[in-house]
Coordinates of C-alpha atoms in Angstrom, one line a residue:
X1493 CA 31.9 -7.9 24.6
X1494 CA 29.9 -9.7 21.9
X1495 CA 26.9 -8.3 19.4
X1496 CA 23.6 -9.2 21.0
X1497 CA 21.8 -9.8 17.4
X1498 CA 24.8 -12.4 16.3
X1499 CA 26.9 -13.4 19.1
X1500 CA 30.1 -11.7 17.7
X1501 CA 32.8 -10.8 19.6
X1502 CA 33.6 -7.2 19.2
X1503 CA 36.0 -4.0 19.8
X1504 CA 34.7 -1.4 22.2
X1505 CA 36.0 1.1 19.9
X1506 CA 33.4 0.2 17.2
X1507 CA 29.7 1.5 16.9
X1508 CA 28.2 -1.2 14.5
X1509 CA 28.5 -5.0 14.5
X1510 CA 30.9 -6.0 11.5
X1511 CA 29.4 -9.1 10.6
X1512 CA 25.2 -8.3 11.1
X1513 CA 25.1 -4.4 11.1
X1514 CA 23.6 -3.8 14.3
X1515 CA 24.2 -0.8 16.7
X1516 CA 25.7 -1.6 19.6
X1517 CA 23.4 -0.2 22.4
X1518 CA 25.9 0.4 25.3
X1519 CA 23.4 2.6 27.2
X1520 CA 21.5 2.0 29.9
X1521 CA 17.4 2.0 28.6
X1522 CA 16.2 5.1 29.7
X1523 CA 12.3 7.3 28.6
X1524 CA 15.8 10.2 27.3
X1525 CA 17.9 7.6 25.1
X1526 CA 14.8 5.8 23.4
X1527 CA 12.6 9.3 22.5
X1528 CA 16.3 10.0 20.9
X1529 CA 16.1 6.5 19.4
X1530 CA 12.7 7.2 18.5
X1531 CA 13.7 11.0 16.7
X1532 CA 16.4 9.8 14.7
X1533 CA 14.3 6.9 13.2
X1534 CA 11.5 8.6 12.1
X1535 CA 11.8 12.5 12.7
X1536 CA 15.3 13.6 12.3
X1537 CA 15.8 15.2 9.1
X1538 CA 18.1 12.8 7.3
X1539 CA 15.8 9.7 8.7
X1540 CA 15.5 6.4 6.5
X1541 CA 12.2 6.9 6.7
X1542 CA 11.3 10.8 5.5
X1543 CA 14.3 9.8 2.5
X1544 CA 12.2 6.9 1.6
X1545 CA 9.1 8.1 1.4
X1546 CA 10.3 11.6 -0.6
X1547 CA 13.0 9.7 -3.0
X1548 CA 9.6 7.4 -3.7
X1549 CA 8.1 10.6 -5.3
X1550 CA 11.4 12.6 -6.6
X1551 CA 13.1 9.6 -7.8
X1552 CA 11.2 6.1 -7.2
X1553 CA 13.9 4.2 -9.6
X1554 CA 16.6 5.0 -7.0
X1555 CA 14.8 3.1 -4.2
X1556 CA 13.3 0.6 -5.6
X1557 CA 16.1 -0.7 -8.2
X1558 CA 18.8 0.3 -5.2
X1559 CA 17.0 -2.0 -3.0
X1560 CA 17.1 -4.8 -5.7
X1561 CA 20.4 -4.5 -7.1
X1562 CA 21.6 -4.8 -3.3
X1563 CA 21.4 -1.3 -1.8
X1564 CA 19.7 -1.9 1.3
X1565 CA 20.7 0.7 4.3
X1566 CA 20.3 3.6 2.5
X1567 CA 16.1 3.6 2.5
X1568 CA 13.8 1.6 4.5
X1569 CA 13.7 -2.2 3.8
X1570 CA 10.7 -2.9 1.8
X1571 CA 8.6 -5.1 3.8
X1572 CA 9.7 -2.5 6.6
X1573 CA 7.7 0.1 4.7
X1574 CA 4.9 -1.8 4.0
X1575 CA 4.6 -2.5 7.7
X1576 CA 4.7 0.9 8.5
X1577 CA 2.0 2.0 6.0
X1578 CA -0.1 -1.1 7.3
X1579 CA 0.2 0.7 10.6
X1580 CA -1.1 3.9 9.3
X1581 CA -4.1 2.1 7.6
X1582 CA -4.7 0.9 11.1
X1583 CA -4.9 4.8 12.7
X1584 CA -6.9 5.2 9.2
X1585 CA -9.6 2.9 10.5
X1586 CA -9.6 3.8 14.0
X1587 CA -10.3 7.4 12.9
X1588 CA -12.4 7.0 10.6
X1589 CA -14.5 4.3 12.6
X1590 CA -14.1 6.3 15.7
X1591 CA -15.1 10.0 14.2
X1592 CA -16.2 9.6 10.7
X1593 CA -18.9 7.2 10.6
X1594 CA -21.4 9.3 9.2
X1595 CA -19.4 9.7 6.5
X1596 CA -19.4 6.3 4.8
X1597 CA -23.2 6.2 4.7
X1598 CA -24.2 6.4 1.6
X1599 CA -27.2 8.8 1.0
X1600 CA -30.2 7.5 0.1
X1601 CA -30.9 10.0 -2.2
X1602 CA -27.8 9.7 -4.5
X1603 CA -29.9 7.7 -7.6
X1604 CA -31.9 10.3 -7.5
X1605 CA -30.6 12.2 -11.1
X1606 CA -31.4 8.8 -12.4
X1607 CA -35.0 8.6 -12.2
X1608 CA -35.6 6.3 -9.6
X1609 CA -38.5 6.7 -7.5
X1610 CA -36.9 7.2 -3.7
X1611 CA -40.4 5.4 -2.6
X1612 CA -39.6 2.1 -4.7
X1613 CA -36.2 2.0 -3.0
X1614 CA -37.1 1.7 0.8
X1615 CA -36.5 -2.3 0.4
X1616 CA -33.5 -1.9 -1.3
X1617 CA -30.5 -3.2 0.9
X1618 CA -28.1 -1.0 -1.0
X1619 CA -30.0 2.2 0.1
X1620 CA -28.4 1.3 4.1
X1621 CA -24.8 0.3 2.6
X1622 CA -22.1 1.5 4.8
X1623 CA -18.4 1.6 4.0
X1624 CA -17.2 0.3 7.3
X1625 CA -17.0 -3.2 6.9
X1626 CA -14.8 -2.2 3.6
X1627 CA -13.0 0.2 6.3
X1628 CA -12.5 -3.0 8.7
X1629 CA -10.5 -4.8 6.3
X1630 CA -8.3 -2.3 4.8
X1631 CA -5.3 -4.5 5.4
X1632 CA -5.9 -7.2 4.3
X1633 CA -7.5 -5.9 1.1
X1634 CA -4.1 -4.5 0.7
X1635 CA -2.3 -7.4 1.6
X1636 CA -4.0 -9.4 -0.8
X1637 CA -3.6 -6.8 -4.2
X1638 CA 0.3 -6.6 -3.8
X1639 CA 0.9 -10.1 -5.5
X1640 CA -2.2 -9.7 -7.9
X1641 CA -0.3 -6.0 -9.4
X1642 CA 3.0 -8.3 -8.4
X1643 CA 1.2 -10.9 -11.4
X1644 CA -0.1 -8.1 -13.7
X1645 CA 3.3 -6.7 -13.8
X1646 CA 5.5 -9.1 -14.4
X1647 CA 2.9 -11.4 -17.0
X1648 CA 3.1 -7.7 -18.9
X1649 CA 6.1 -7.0 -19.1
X1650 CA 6.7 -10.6 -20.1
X1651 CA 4.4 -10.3 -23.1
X1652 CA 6.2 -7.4 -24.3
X1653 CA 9.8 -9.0 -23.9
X1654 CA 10.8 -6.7 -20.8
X1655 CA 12.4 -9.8 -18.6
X1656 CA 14.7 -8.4 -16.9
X1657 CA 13.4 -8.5 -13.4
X1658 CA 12.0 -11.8 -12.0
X1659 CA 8.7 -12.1 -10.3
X1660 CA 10.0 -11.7 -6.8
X1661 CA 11.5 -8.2 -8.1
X1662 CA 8.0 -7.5 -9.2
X1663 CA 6.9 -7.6 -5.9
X1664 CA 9.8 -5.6 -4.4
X1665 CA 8.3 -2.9 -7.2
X1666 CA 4.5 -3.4 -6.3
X1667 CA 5.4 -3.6 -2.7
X1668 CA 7.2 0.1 -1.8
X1669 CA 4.4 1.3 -4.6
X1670 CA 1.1 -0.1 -2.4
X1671 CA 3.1 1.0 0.5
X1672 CA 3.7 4.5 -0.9
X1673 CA -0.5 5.1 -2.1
X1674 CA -1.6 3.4 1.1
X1675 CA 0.4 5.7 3.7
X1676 CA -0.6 8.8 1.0
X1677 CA -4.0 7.5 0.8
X1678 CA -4.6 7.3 4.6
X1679 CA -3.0 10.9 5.0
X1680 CA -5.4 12.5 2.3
X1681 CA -8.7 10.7 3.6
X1682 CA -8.2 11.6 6.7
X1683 CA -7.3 14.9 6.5
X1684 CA -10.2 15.9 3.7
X1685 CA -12.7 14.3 6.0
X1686 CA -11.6 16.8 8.6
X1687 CA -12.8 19.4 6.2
X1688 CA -16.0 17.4 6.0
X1689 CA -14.9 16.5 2.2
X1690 CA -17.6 14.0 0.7
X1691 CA -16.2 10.3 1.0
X1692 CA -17.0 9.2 -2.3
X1693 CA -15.5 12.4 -3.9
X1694 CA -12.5 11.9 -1.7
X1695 CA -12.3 7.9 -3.1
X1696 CA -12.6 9.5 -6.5
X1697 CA -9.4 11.4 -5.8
X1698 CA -6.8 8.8 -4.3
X1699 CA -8.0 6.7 -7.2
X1700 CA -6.7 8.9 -9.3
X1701 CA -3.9 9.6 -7.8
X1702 CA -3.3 5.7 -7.0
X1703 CA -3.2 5.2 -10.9
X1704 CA -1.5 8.1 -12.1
X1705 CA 1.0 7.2 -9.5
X1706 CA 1.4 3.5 -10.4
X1707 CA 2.1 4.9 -14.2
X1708 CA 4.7 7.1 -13.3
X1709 CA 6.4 4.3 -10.9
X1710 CA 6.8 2.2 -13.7
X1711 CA 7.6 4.5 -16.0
X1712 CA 10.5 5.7 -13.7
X1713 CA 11.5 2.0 -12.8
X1714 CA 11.5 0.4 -16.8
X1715 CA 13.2 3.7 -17.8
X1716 CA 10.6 4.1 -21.3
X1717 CA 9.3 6.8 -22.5
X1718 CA 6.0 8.3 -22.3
X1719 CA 3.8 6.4 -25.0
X1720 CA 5.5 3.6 -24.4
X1721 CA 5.1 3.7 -20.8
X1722 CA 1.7 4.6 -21.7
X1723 CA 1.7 1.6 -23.4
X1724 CA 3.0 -1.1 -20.8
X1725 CA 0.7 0.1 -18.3
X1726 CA -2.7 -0.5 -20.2
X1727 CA -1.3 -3.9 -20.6
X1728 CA -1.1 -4.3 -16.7
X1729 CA -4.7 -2.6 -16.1
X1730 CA -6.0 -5.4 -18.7
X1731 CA -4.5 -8.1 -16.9
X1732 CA -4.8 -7.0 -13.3
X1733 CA -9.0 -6.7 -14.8
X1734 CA -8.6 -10.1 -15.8
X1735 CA -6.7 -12.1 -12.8
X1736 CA -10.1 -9.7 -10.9
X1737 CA -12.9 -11.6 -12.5
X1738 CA -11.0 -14.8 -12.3
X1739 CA -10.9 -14.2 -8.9
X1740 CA -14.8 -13.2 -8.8
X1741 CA -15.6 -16.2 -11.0
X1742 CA -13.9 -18.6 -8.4
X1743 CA -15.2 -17.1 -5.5
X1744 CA -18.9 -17.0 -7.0
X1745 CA -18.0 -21.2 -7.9
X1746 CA -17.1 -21.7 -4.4
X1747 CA -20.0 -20.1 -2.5
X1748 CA -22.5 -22.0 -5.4
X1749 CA -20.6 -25.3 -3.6
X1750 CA -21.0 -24.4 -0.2
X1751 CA -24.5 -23.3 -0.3
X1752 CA -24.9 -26.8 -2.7
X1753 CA -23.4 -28.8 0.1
X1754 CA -25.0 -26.8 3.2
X1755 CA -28.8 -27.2 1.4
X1756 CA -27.8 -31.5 0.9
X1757 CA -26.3 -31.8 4.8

């Protein structure tokens, strides 16, 4: 009998490949063996999963540095996670698309405590905004801010000396954090809009929790105390602000060129 991932040749006595890890599936496919499959991947007790997703609250240090000093069956893989909470964002949208539209309207009367006359803003195109198309491209907003935190981290902690993880371990850090916020994030919106919860109050709250979170990650990860922690992570938040309005500033260039070069052709 050999391993169907590698080709090895194995011992019928043996559960798991030696040489690639894999389980050896020696039963026939049936709906009863894959819903068992199914329960002790994501809903038995003592799943990867459920482990990965509390130790990332109780003790974030232990997955993330475990996964980067070479511990890598105990929790979820990393990109494996983020996958997973990509997923979620995807039931996120569906809902929220599906069931919650009226919810990302914004109301037209909300500049009202500022004095502006509701009449003078029947032009304005912000007074129809929706959140939706935001909504639509939840994943790949997400996708794209893992290597821009990836950057702020690692430039900051370079500043302040702190070198001893490399860029790619920045994004190992960034990645199961994003992951973590995104699958918490689509849990809490979700659920607070069930209890007809305002969407900009509930956008309020995961921000919060999003950088509260993010502070105490790296404060658990870097191992430093409070004010210095405190410290670090202003240092990121500047430079994650700054690599955003280069970004702006170079997307604002490149539309000025296209529009330049549609209005000549």
């Amino acid at each position: 009998m050999n391993c169907k991932n590698c080709n090895t040749a194995l011992s019928k006595l043996i559960n798991y490949c030696p040489l690639c890890g894999a389980k050896i599936v020696k039963k026939r496919l049936t709906f009863k063996n894959i819903t068992a499959e199914i329960n002790e991947q994501f809903f038995n007790i003592d799943n990867k999963f459920l482990k990965t997703f509390l130790h990332l609250f109780s003790q974030p240090e232990t997955v993330i540095n475990g996964f980067i000093e070479g511990t890598r069956k105990k929790y979820v893989n990393v990109i494996q996670y983020f996958a997973i909470s990509l997923t979620l964002v995807g039931i996120q949208v569906f809902l929220m698309n599906t069931f919650f539209k009226e919810a990302m309207e914004l109301d037209p009367n909300m500049f009202n405590p500022l004095g502006i006359d509701p009449e003078s803003q029947k032009n304005n195109p912000f007074n129809s905004l929706q959140f939706e198309d935001y909504n639509n491209y939840q994943s790949v907003i997400y996708v794209l801010s893992v290597p821009f935190s990836a950057i702020s981290t690692w430039l900051a902690y370079w500043v302040v000396g702190v070198r001893h993880y490399n860029f790619t371990e920045h994004l190992v850090i960034n990645l199961y954090y994003s992951a973590q916020v995104i699958i918490i994030n689509a849990f809490i919106t979700i659920v607070l809009l069930c209890f007809d919860v305002d969407f900009m109050l509930i956008s309020v709250i995961t921000s919060i929790f999003i950088f509260a979170y993010f502070f105490y990650v790296l404060k658990r990860v870097f191992k430093t105390s409070f004010l210095i922690s405190l410290a670090y992570f202003l240092i990121v938040m500047v430079g994650y602000g700054f690599l955003f309005i280069v970004l702006m500033i170079a997307l604002g260039i490149l539309a000025f060129i296209v529009m330049y070069i549609l209005k000549k052709s």
